[in-house]
Structures are given as structure tokens and as C-alpha cells.
Short mmCIF file of C-alpha atoms in Angstrom, two decimals:
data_model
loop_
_atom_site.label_atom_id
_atom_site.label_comp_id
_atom_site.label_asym_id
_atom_site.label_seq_id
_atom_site.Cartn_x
_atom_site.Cartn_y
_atom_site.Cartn_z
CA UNK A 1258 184.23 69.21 123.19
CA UNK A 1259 183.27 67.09 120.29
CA UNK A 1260 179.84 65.33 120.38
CA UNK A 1261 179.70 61.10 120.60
CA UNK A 1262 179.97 59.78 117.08
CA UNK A 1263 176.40 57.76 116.64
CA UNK A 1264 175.27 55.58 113.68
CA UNK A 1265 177.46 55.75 110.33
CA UNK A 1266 179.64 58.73 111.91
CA UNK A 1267 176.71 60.96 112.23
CA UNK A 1268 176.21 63.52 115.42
CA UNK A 1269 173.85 64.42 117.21
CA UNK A 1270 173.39 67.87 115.28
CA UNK A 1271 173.38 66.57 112.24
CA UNK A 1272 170.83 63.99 113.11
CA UNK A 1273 168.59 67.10 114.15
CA UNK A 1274 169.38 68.76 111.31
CA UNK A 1275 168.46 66.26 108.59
CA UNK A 1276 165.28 65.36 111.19
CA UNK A 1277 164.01 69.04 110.33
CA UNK A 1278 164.65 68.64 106.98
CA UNK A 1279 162.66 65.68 107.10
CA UNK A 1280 159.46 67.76 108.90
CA UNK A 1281 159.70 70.62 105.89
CA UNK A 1282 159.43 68.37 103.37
CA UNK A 1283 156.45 66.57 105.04
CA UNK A 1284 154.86 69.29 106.06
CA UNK A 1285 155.52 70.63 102.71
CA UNK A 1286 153.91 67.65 101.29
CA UNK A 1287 150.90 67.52 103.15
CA UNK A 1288 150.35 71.29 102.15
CA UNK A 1289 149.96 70.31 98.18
CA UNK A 1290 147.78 67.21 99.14
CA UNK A 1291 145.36 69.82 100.95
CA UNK A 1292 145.79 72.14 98.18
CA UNK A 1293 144.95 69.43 95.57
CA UNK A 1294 142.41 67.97 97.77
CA UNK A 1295 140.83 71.76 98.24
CA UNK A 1296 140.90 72.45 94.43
CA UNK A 1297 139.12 69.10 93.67
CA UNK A 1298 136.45 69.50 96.48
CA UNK A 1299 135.53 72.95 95.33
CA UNK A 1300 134.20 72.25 92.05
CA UNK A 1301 132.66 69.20 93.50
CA UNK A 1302 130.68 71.03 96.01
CA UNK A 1303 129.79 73.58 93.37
CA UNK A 1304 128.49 70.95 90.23
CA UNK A 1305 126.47 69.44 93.56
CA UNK A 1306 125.11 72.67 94.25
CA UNK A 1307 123.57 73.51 90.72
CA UNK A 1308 122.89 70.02 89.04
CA UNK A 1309 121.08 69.23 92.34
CA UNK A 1310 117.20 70.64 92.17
CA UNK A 1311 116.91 71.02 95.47
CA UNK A 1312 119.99 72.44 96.60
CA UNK A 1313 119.02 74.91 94.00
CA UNK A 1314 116.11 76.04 95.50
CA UNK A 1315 117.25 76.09 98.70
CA UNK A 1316 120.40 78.33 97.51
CA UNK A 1317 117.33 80.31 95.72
CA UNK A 1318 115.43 80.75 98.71
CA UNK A 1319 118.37 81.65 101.17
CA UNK A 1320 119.61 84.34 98.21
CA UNK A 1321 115.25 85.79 98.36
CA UNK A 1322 115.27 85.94 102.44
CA UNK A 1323 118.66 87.64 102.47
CA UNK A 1324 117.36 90.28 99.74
CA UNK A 1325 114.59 91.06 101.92
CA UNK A 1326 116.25 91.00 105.06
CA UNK A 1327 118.57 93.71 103.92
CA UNK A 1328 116.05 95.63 101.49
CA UNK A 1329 113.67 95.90 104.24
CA UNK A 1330 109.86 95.75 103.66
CA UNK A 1331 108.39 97.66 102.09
CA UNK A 1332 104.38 98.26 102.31
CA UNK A 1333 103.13 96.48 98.26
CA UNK A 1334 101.74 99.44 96.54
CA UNK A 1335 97.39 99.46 97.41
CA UNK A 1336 95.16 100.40 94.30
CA UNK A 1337 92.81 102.97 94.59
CA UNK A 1338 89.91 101.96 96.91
CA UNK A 1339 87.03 103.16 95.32
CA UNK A 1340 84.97 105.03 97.08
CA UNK A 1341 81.31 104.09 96.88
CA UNK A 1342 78.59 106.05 96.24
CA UNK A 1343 75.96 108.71 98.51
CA UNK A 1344 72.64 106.90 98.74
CA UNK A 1345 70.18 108.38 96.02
CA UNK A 1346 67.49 110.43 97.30
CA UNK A 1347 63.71 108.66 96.26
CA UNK A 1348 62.50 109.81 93.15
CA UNK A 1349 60.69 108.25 90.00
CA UNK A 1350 62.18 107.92 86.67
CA UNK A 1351 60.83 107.70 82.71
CA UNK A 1352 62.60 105.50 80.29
CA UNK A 1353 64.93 108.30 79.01
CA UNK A 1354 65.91 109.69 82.62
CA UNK A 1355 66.72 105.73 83.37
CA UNK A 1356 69.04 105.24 80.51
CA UNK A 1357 71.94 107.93 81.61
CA UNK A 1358 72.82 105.28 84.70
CA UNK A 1359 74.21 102.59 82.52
CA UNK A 1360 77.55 102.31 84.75
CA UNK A 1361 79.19 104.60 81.78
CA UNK A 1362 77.44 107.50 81.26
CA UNK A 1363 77.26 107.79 84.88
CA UNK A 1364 78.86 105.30 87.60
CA UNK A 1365 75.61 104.81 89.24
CA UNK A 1366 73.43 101.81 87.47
CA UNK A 1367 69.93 101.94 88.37
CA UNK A 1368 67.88 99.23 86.70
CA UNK A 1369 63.70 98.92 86.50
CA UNK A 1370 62.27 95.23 87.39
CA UNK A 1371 58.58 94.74 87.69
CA UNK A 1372 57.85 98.69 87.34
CA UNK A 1373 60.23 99.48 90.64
CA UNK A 1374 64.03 101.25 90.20
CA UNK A 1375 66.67 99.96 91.99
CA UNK A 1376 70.27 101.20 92.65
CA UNK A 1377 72.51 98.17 91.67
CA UNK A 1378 75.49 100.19 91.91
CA UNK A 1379 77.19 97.65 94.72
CA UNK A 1380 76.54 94.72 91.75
CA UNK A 1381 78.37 96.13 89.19
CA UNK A 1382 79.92 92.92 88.80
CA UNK A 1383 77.11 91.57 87.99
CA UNK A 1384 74.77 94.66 86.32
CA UNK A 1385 78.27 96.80 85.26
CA UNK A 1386 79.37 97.48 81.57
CA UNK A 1387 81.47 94.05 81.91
CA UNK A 1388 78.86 91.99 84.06
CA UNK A 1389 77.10 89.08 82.50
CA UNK A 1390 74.14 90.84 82.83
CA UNK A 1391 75.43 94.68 81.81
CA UNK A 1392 72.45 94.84 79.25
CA UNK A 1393 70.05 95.73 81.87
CA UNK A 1394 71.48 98.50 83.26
CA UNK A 1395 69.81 101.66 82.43
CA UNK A 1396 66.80 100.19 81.09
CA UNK A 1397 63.67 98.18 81.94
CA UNK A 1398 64.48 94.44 82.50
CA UNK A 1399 61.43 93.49 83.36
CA UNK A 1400 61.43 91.14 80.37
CA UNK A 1401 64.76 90.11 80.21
CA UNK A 1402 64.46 88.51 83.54
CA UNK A 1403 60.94 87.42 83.02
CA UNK A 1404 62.09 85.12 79.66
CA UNK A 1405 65.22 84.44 80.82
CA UNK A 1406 66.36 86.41 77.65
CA UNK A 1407 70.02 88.51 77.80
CA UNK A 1408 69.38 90.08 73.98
CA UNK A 1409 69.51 93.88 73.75
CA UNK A 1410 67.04 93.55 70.99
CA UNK A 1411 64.06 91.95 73.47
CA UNK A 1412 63.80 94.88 75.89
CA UNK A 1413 61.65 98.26 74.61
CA UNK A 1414 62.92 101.26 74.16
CA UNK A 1415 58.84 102.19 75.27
CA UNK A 1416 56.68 101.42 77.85
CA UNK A 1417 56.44 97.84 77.90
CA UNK A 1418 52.93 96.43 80.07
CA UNK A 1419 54.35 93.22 80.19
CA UNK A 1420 50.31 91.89 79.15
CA UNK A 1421 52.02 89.17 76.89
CA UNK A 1422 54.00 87.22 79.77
CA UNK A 1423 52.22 83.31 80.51
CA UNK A 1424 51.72 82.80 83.88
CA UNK A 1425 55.50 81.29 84.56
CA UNK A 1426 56.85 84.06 83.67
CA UNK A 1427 54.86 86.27 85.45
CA UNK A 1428 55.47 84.30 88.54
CA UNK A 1429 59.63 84.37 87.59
CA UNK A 1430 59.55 88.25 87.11
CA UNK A 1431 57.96 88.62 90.66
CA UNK A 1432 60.35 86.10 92.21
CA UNK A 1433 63.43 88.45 90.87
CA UNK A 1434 61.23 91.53 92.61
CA UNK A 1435 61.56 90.08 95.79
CA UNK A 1436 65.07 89.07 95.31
CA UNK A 1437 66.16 92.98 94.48
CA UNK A 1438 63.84 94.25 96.61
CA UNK A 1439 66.03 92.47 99.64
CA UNK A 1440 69.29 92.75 98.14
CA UNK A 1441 69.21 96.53 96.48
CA UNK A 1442 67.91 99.66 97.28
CA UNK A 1443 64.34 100.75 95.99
CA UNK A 1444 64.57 104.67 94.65
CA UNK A 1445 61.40 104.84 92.89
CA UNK A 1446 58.85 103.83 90.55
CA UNK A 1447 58.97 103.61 86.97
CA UNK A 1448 56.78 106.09 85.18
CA UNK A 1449 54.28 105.04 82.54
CA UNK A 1450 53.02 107.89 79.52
CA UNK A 1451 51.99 110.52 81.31
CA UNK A 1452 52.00 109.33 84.69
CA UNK A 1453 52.70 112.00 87.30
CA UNK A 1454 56.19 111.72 89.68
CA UNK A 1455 55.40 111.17 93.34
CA UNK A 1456 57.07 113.79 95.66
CA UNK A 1457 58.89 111.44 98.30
CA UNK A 1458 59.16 113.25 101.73
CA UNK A 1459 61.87 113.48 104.17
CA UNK A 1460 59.33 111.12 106.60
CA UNK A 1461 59.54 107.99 103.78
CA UNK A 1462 63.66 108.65 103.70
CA UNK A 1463 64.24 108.19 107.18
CA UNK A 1464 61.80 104.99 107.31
CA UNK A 1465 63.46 103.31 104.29
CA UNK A 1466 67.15 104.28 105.98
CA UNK A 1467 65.40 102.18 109.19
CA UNK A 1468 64.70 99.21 107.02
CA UNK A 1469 68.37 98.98 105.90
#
């Protein structure tokens, strides 16, 4: 049985037949328009991404934490902790046994203010080979400190009395006493000519560990 003729002779088949026809080439058609559509996007997004500063760093940023998410962290190397030095054991120095603890002859800097040695090891910042005030170590800087004066050439290689210092800087010389006497620790005296050591007993070291 033959189906009803319809407009211009056509059946109903072939009306479903050209009506898929008709869907294919749409469908067809809207496939290249998203194609196009996707290939001009792409390089849109991408031009957005890098000529934009801040969608740069944040593309920067996101590319760091995923590094570190999947590298894992890791402790940062730690330098060398130095270690400091035992406490010196009282004791009176000369000149030349003064001058081997200069920081680089020996790491320990002892320095002589006002006729007293002190260890100012823990100032090496300060009193070190690089320190602004590295000329003093190892030696007397009684004067130094007393004139305010950071040349090599003003402290004595001898036994200086100090007999020449005016009154000010007598009175700044014994102000810096007091200051290292509180902030370092006192070893010993500094021996004139001929002047005999003092034997420090065990009874003065465990008073002056009390005081620290």
C-alpha cells in the first residue's frame, strides 16, 4: 500500500528523509561554528593570560605552589652553628700574652680597658677582625676609648699609665669600665713591668660564676 501523496507529490518518507538531511547539515554547521568559535577563543584566553600582569602572577604563583606541593619540603639547608666558647679560667696577662687573642690568631678576643681583661668573645661583632672597633682586640684600649680615638697608631705597644688623660677623659675611660664590667666577663688584671701574676683560686671562680 502506497503512502498519501502530500505537498508537490512528496511522501511521507521522503519528507523524513530530506528532514534528516536537513538535521546533518545543521548539526554539521553548528560543529564548524564551535570549532571556529573554539580556535578564536583559545588564543584569546591565552594573549589575556600573558599581556595581563596579574594574571601572570597569579599563573606564576599557582605554577610555585604546585612545584612545592609535589616536590615536598624539604628542611633549607642550616649553617654551621658555631659553637661558643668554655669560659676562661682567671688569670692575668702582659702586653705580649694579650696580643695572641686578636679574634685571628686565636678565636677568643680578650681586650684590656682601664688595667682589667675582659673576654669580648660574644662581641665579636663589635671587637672581631671585621667589627668597627677590631683594633682593640688583643691590646690595651684604654686610650682608644678614653680619646675616642680608633687609630692603630695611638695605642702602645708598652705599658701605657694613662698619666696624660684630662679629667674628661679620665671620667669617659671609667664610664666604658663599668659598661664592660656588666656586659663581659672580667679574667684578670693587666700586668705592669715586673708586676707579679695573682694566683686566682677555685673559691674566686665559683663566686664570679654566682655573679653571672
Amino acid at each position: 500500500m502506497f503512502s498519501a501523496p502530500l505537498i508537490g507529490g512528496a511522501t511521507r518518507s521522503s519528507i523524513s528523509f530530506y528532514g534528516f538531511l536537513f538535521f546533518l547539515s545543521h548539526a554539521e554547521s553548528d560543529t564548524k561554528m564551535a570549532e571556529e568559535e573554539s580556535e578564536q577563543t583559545s588564543p584569546g584566553i591565552l594573549q589575556e593570560i600573558f599581556t595581563s600582569p596579574l594574571n601572570l602572577s597569579l599563573l606564576c604563583l599557582c605554577l610555585f605552589l604546585l612545584y612545592k606541593i609535589f616536590r615536598g619540603d624539604k628542611p633549607a639547608d642550616v649553617g654551621e652553628v658555631e659553637e661558643p666558647l668554655p669560659k676562661l679560667k682567671k688569670r692575668d696577662f702582659t702586653l705580649e700574652e694579650l696580643k695572641p687573642y686578636d679574634g685571628l690568631t686565636n678565636p677568643r678576643i680578650l681586650m684590656a680597658v682601664n688595667g682589667k681583661v675582659f673576654d669580648v668573645t660574644r662581641g665579636k661583632k663589635f671587637y672581631g677582625p671585621d667589627g668597627p672597633y677590631g683594633v682593640f682586640a688583643g691590646r690595651d684600649a684604654s686610650r682608644g676609648l678614653a680619646t675616642f680615638c680608633l687609630d692603630k697608631e695611638a695605642l702602645k705597644d708598652t705599658h701605657d699609665d694613662l698619666s696624660d688623660l684630662n679629667a674628661m677623659q679620665q671620667e669617659s675611660l671609667s664610664e666604658w669600665e663599668t659598661q664592660f664590667t656588666h656586659k663581659y666577663d672580667y679574667i684578670g688584671k693587666l700586668l705592669k713591668p715586673g708586676e707579679e701574676p695573682t694566683e686566682y683560686t677555685d673559691d674566686e671562680e665559683v663566686k664570679d660564676k654566682k655573679k653571672d
